[in-house]
Tab-separated table of C-alpha atoms in Angstrom:
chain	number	residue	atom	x	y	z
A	189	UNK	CA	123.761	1.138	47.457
A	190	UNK	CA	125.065	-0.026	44.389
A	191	UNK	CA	123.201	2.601	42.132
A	192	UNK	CA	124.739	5.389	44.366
A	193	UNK	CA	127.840	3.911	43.667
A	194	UNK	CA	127.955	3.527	39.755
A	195	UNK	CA	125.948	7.012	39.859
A	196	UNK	CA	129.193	8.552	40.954
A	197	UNK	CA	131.888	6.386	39.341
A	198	UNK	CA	130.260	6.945	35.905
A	199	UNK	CA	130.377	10.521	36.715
A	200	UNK	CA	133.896	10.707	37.280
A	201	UNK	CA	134.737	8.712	34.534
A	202	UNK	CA	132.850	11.012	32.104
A	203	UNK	CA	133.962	13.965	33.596
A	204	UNK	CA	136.699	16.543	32.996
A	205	UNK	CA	139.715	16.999	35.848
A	206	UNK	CA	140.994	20.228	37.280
A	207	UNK	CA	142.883	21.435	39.850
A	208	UNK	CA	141.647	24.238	41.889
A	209	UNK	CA	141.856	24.390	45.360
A	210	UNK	CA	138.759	23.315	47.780
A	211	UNK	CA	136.758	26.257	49.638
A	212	UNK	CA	138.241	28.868	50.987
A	213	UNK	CA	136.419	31.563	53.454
A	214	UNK	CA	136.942	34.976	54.632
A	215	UNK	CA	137.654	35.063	58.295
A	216	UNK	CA	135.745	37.812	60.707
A	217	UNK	CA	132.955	37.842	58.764
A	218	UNK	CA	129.445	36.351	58.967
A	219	UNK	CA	128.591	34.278	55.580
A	220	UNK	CA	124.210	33.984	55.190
A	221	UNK	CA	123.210	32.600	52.222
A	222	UNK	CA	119.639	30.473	51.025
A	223	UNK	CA	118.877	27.926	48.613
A	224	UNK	CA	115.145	28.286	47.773
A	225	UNK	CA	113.915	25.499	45.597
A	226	UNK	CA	112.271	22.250	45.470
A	227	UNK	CA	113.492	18.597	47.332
A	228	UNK	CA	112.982	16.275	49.985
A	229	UNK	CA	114.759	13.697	51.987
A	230	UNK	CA	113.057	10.432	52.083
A	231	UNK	CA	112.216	8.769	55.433
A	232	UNK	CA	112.899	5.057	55.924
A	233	UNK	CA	111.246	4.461	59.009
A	234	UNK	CA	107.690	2.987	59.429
A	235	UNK	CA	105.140	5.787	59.509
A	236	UNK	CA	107.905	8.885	59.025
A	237	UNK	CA	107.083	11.557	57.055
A	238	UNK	CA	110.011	12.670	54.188
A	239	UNK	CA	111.557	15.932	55.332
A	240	UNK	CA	111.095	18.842	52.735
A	241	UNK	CA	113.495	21.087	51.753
A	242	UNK	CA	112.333	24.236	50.391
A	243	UNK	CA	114.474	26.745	51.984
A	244	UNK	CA	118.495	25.512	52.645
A	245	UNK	CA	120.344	27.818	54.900
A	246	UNK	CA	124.187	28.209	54.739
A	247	UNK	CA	125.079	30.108	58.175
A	248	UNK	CA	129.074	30.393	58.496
A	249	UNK	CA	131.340	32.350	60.948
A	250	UNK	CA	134.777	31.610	60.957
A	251	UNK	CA	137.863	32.882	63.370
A	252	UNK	CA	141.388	32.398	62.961
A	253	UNK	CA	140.464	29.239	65.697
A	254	UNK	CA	137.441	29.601	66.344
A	255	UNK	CA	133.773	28.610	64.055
A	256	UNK	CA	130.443	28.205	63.567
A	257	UNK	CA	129.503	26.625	60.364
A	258	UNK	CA	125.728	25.615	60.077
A	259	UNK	CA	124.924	24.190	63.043
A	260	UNK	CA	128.530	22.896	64.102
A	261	UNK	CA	130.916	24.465	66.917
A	262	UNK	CA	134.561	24.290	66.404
A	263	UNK	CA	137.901	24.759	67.656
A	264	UNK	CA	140.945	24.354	65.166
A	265	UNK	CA	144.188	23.678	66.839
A	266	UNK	CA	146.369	22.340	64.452
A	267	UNK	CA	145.806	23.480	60.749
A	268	UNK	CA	149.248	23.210	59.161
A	269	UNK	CA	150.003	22.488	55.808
A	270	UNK	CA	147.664	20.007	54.763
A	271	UNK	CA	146.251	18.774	58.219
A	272	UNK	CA	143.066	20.540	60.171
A	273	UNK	CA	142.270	19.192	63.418
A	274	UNK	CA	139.746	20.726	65.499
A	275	UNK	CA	137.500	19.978	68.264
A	276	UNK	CA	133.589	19.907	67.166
A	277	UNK	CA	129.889	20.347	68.723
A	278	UNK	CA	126.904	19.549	67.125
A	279	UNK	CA	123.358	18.591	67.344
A	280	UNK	CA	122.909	14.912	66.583
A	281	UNK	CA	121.138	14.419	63.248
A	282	UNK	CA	119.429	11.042	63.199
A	283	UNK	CA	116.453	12.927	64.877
A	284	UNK	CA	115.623	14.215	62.086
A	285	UNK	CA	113.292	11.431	60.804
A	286	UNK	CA	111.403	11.153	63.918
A	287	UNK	CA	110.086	14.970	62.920
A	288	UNK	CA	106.591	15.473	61.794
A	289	UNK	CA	106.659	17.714	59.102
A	290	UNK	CA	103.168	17.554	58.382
A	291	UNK	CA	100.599	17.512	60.905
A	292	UNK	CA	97.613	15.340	58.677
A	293	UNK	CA	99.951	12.693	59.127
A	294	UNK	CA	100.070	12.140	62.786
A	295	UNK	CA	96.544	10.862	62.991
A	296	UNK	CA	97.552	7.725	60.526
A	297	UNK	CA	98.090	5.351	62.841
A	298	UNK	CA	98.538	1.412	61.457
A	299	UNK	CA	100.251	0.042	64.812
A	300	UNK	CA	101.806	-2.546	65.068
A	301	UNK	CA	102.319	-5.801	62.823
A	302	UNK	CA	104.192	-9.372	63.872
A	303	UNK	CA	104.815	-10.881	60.123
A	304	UNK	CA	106.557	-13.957	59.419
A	305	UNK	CA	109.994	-12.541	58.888
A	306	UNK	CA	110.091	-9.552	61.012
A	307	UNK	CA	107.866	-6.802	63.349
A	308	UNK	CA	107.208	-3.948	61.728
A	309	UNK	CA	106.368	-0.440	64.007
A	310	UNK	CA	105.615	2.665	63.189
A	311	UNK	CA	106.887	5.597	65.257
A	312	UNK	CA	104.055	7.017	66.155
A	313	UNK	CA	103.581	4.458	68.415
A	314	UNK	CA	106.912	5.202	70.014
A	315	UNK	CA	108.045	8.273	72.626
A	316	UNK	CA	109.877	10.351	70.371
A	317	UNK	CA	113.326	10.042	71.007
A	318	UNK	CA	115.388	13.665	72.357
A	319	UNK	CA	117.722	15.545	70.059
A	320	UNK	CA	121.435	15.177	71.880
A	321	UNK	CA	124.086	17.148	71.565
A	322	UNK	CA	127.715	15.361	70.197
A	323	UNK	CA	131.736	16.659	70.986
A	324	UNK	CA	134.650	15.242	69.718
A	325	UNK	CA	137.251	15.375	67.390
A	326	UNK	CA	136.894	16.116	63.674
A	327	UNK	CA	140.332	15.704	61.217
A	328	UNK	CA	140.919	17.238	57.586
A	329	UNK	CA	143.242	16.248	55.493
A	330	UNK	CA	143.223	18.653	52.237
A	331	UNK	CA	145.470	18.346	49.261
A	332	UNK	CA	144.424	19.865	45.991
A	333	UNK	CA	140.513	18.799	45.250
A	334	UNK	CA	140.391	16.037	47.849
A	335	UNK	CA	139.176	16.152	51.114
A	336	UNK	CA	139.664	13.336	53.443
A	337	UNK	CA	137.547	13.994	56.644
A	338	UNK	CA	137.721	11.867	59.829
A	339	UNK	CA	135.153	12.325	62.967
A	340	UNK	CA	134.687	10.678	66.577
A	341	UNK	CA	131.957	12.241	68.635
A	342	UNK	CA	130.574	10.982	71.645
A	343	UNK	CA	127.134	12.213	73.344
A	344	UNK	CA	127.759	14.605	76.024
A	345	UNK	CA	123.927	15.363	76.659
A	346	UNK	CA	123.350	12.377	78.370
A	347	UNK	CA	120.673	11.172	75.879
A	348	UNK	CA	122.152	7.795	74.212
A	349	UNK	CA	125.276	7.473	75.981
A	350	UNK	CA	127.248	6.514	73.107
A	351	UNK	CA	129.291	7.461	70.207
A	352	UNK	CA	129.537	7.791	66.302
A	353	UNK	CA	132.138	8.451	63.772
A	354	UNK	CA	132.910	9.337	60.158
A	355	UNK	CA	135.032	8.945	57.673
A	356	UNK	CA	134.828	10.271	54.415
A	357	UNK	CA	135.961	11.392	51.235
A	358	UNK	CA	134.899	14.677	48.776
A	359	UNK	CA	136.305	15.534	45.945
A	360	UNK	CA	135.569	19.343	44.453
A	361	UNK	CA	135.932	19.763	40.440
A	362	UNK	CA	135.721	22.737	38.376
A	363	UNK	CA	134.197	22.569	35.109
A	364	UNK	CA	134.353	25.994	33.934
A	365	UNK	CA	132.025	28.031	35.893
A	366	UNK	CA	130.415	24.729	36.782
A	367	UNK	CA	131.521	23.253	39.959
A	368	UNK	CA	130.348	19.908	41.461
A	369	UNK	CA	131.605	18.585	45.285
A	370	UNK	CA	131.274	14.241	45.388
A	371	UNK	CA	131.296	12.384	48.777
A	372	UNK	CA	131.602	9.319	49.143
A	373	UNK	CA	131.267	8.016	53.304
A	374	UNK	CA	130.628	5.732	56.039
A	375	UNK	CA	128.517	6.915	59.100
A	376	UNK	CA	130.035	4.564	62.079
A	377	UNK	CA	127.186	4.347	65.115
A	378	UNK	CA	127.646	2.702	68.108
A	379	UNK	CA	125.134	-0.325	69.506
A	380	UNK	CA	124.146	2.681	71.953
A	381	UNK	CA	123.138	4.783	69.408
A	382	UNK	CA	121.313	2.373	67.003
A	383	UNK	CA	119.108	1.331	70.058
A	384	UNK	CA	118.541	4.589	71.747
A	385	UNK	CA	117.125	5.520	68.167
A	386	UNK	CA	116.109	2.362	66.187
A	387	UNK	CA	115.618	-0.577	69.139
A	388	UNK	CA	112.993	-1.367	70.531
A	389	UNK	CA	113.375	-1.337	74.778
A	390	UNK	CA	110.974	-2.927	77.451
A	391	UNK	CA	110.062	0.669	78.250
A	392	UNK	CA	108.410	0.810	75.151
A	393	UNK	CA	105.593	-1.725	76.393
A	394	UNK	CA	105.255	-3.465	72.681
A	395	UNK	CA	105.768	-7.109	74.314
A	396	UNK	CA	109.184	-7.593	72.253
A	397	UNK	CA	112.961	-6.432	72.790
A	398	UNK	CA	114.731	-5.300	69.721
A	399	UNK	CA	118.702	-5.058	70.515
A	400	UNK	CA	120.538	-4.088	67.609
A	401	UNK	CA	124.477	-3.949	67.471
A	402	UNK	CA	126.569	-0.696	65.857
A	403	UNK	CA	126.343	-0.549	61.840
A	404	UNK	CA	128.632	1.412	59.113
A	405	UNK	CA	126.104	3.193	57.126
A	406	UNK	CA	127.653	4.595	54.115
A	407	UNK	CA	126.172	7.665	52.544
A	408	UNK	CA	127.599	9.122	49.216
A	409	UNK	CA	126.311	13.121	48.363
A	410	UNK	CA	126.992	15.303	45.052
A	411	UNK	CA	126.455	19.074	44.862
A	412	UNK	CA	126.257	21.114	41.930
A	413	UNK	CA	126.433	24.608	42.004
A	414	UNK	CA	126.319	27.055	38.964
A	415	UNK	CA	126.985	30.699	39.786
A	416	UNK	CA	124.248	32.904	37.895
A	417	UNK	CA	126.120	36.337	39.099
A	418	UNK	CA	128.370	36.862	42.198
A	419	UNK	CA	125.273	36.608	44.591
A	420	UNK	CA	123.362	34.149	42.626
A	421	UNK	CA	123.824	30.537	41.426
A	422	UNK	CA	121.736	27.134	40.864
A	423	UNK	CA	122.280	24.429	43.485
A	424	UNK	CA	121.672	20.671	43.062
A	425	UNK	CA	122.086	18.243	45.774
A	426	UNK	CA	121.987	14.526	45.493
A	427	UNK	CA	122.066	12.023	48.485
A	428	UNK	CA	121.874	8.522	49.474
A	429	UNK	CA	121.931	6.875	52.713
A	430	UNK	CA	122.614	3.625	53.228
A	431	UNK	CA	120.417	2.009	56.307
A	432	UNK	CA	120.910	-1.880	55.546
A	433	UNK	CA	122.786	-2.706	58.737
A	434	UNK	CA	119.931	-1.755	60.760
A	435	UNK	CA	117.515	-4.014	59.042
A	436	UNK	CA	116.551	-5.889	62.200
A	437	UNK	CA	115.419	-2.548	63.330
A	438	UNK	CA	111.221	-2.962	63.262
A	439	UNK	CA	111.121	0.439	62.882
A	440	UNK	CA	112.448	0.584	59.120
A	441	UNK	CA	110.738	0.235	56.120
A	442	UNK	CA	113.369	0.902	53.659
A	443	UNK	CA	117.089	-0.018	53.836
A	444	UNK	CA	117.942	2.953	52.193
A	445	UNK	CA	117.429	7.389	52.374
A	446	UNK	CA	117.523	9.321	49.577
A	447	UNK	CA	117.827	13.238	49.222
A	448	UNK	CA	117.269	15.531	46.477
A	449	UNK	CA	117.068	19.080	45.810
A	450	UNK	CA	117.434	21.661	43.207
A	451	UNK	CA	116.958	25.589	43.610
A	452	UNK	CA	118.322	29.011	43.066
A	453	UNK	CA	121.037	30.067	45.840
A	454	UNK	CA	121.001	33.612	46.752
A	455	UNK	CA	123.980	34.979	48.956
A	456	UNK	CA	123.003	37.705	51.582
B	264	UNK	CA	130.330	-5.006	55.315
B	265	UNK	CA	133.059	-2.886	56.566
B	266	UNK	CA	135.667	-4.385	54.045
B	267	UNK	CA	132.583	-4.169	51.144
B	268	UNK	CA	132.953	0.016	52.012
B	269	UNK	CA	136.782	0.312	51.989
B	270	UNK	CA	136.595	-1.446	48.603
B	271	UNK	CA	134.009	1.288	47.297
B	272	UNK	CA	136.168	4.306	48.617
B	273	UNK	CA	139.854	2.458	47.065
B	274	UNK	CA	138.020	2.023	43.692
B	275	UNK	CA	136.472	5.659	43.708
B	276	UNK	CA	140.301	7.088	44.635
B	277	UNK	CA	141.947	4.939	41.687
B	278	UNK	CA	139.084	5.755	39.087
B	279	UNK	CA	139.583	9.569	39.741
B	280	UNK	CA	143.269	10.029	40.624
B	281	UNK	CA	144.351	7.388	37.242
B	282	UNK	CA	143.056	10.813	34.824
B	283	UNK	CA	143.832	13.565	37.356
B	284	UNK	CA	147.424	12.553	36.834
B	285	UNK	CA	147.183	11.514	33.462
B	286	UNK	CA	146.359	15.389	32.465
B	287	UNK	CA	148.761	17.271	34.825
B	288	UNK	CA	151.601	15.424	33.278
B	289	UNK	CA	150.953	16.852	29.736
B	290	UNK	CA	151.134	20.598	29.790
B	291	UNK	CA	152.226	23.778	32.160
B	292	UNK	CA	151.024	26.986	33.048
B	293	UNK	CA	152.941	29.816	35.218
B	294	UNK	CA	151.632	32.950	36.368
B	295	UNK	CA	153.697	35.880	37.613
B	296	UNK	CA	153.379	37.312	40.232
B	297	UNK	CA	151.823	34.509	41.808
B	298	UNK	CA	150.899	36.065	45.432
B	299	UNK	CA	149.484	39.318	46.528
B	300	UNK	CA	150.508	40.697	49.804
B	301	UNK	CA	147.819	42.823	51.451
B	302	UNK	CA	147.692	44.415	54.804
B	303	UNK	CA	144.055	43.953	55.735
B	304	UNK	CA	142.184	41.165	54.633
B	305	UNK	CA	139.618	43.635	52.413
B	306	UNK	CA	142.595	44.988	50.408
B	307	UNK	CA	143.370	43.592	47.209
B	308	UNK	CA	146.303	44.368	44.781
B	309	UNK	CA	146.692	45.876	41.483
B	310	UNK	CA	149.067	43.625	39.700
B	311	UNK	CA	150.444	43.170	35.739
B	312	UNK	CA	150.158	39.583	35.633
B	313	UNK	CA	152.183	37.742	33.212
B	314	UNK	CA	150.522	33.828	32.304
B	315	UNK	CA	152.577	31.350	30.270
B	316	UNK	CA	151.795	28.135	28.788
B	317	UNK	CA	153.313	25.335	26.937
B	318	UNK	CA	152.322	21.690	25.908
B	319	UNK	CA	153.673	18.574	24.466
B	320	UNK	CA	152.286	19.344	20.682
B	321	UNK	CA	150.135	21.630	19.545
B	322	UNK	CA	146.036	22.296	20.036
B	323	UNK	CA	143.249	24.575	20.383
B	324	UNK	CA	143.164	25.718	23.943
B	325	UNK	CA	142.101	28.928	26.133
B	326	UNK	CA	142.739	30.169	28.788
B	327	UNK	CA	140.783	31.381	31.664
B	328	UNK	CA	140.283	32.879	35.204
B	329	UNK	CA	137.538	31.264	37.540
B	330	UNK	CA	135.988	29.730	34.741
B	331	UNK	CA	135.867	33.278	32.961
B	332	UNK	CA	137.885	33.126	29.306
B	333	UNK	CA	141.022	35.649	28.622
B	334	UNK	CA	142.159	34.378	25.401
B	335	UNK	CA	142.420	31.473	23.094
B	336	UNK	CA	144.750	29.880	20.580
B	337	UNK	CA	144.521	28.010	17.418
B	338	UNK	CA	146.975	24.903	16.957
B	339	UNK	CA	149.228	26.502	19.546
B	340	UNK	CA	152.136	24.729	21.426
B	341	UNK	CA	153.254	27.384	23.580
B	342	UNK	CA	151.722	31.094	24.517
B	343	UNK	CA	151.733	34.002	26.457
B	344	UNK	CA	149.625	36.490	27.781
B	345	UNK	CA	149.756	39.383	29.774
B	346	UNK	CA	147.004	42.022	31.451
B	347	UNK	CA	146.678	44.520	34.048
B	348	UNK	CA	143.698	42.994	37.250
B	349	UNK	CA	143.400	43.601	40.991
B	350	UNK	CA	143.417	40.856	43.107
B	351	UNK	CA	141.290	40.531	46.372
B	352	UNK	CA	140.777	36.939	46.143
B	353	UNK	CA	142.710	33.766	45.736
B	354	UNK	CA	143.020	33.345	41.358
B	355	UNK	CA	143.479	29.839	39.851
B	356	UNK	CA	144.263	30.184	36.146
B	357	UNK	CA	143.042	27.506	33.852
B	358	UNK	CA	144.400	26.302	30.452
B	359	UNK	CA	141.553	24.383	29.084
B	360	UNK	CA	141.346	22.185	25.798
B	361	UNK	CA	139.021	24.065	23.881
B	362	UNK	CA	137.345	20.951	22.207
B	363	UNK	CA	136.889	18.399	25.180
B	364	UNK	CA	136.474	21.427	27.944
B	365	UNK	CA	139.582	19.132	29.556
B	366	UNK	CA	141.665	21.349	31.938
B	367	UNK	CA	145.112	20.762	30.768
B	368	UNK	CA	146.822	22.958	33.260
B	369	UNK	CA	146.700	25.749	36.548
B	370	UNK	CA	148.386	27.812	38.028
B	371	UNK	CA	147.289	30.093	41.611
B	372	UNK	CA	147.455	33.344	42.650
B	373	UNK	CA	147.290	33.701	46.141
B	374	UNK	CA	146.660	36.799	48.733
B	375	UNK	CA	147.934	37.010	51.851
B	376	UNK	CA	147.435	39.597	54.489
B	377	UNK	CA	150.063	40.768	57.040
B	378	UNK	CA	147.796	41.164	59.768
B	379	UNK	CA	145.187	38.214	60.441
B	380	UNK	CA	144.702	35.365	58.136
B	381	UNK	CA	142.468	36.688	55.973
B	382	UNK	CA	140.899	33.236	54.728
B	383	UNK	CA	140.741	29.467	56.062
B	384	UNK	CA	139.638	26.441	55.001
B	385	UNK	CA	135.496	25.728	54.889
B	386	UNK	CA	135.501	22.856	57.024
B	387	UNK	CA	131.633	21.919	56.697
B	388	UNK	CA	128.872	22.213	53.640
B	389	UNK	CA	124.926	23.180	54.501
B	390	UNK	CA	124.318	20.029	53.029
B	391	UNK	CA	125.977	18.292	55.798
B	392	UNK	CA	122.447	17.453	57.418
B	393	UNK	CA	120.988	15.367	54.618
């Protein structure tokens, strides 16, 4: 956690300033573009595989109310001067560690194991828990290169029965053609949510209960993006989550995720 | 822990926003016109823009559009500069030390269309996800 942090203070304290406002986006208009490159996400739970990231879509429609902007459903109703309030849909991403993204690795199978201080359990071992589907309410506040974003969702697939929120902070800087996008964040989950996911229930049959009570995971994330020609540019994506509060979970092996990718970006 | 992250995100605003303000105090750019009025969103306008700039004391400085350089000056405390450019797109205009790549100063062009709003805020990032 603390790396993350003095990663992107000593950035911004090296760095040059400018004022230039955050992204805009043509209404009425389908946006496709691709990142195709090298990366991964790391995967902190017992027997997960990390997630690779070879191809990074960017899928964007946007209305004058309306959008869809990679894998999110919204519905602005308020966007005047510097405040955007919408209502929001989207898929529920802590899923995606409970993915196996490469076969080989679903036959290794260590179990089980009661140490001292804690159990540990790997997830094969474990029904894989449903992808849900989360609504709520998503605020923006903009002003110049800051972003202040604030999210409460709640499930409304019926598959944890609970709720998570967001709040966070980016800030967008152009360094000549050079731009970078820092965010710095805490993930709110609910108690529902952190067991549903990362508890251990009866149902589970391992002869131990694991409760665990709702956690502020912060994440921090850096993009850099350096436009090549108009359809064209280098993309490099940094990323840490921060799992500590769910250290009683048995299922995690590291407190922390970490993300990383670089590749060319190509706009369709 | 929740106090530990509010900490974090306070010290990451003041480290930031001390030098944002520090520069923007120092010098000034103006561009004129500064908005094109379209009447579709896929129009753009043709426009003699006029770009002025001034600082406290003199230095080497150029200026440029989108990161792309117009002109530069030579122990310079004030300057103009003037061209002929359509304009489809929202324009910042940067005035940038030439030594420490420091933007000094901006200024905005915008375009705005009569019939829909042409553009809107990105509210999410592909990168969202990981």
């Amino acid at each position: 956690m603390l790396r993350a942090i003095i990663l992107i203070c000593s950035f911004y304290m090296c760095s040059i300033h400018a004022k230039e406002s955050l992204d805009v986006i043509d209404t009425q208009k389908w946006h496709l573009s691709a990142a195709f490159g090298v990366g991964a996400l790391s995967n902190p739970l017992n027997g997960g595989d990390p997630i690779p990231l070879l191809v990074v879509p960017d899928i964007a429609y946007y209305d004058e109310q309306f959008y869809f902007d990679n894998g999110q459903l919204g519905y602005t109703f308020v966007e005047r001067n510097n405040h955007i309030v919408s209502l929001i849909s989207e898929i529920n991403p802590e899923n995606r560690f409970f993915v196996r993204w490469h076969p080989a690795t679903v036959l290794v199978n260590t179990g089980f194991v009661a140490s001292q201080q804690k159990h540990e359990v790997n997830i094969e071992y474990l029904d894989k828990p449903n992808w849900a589907l989360d609504a709520g309410i998503n605020y923006h506040f903009i002003k110049h290169n800051w972003q202040i974003e604030v999210s409460l969702l709640h499930d409304i697939s019926g598959v944890y029965h609970g709720h998570r929120g967001k709040v966070s902070a980016s800030y967008m800087q152009q360094l000549g053609s050079f731009r970078t996008h820092s965010t710095l964040g805490v993930a709110i989950n609910s108690a529902r949510l952190n067991n549903y996911y990362y508890g251990i229930a009866p149902s589970d049959n391992l002869g131990f209960v694991t409760q665990l009570s709702s956690s502020q995971n912060v994440f921090a994330k850096m993009i850099f993006d350096y436009p090549i020609s108009a359809t064209k540019s280098w993309v490099t994506h940094i990323g840490y989550h921060d799992y500590s509060q769910l250290n009683d979970s048995p299922l995690f092996r590291s407190r922390s995720a970490w993300s990383f990718f670089t590749g060319l970006k190509y706009v369709f | 822990m929740f106090s530990k992250c509010l900490g974090f995100l306070l010290t990451f605003f003041l480290l930031v926003n001390s030098n944002y303000s520090f520069s923007q105090e120092q010098a000034k750019l103006t561009v004129s016109p500064n908005v094109c009025a379209v009447q579709n969103s896929q129009d753009g306008c043709h426009l003699d823009i006029k770009l002025n700039w001034q600082l406290p004391t003199a230095n080497e400085v150029c200026l440029s559009v989108s990161g792309k350089p117009l002109k530069c000056w030579i122990n310079a405390a004030t300057g103009s500069f003037s061209y002929k450019a359509e304009v489809q797109f929202q324009s910042v205009y940067s005035l940038v030390n030439r030594q420490t790549g420091e933007v000094l100063a901006s200024a905005t062009i915008d375009v705005q269309s009569a019939n829909i709003k042409a553009q809107r805020r990105r509210l999410r990032s592909p990168w969202s996800f990981f």
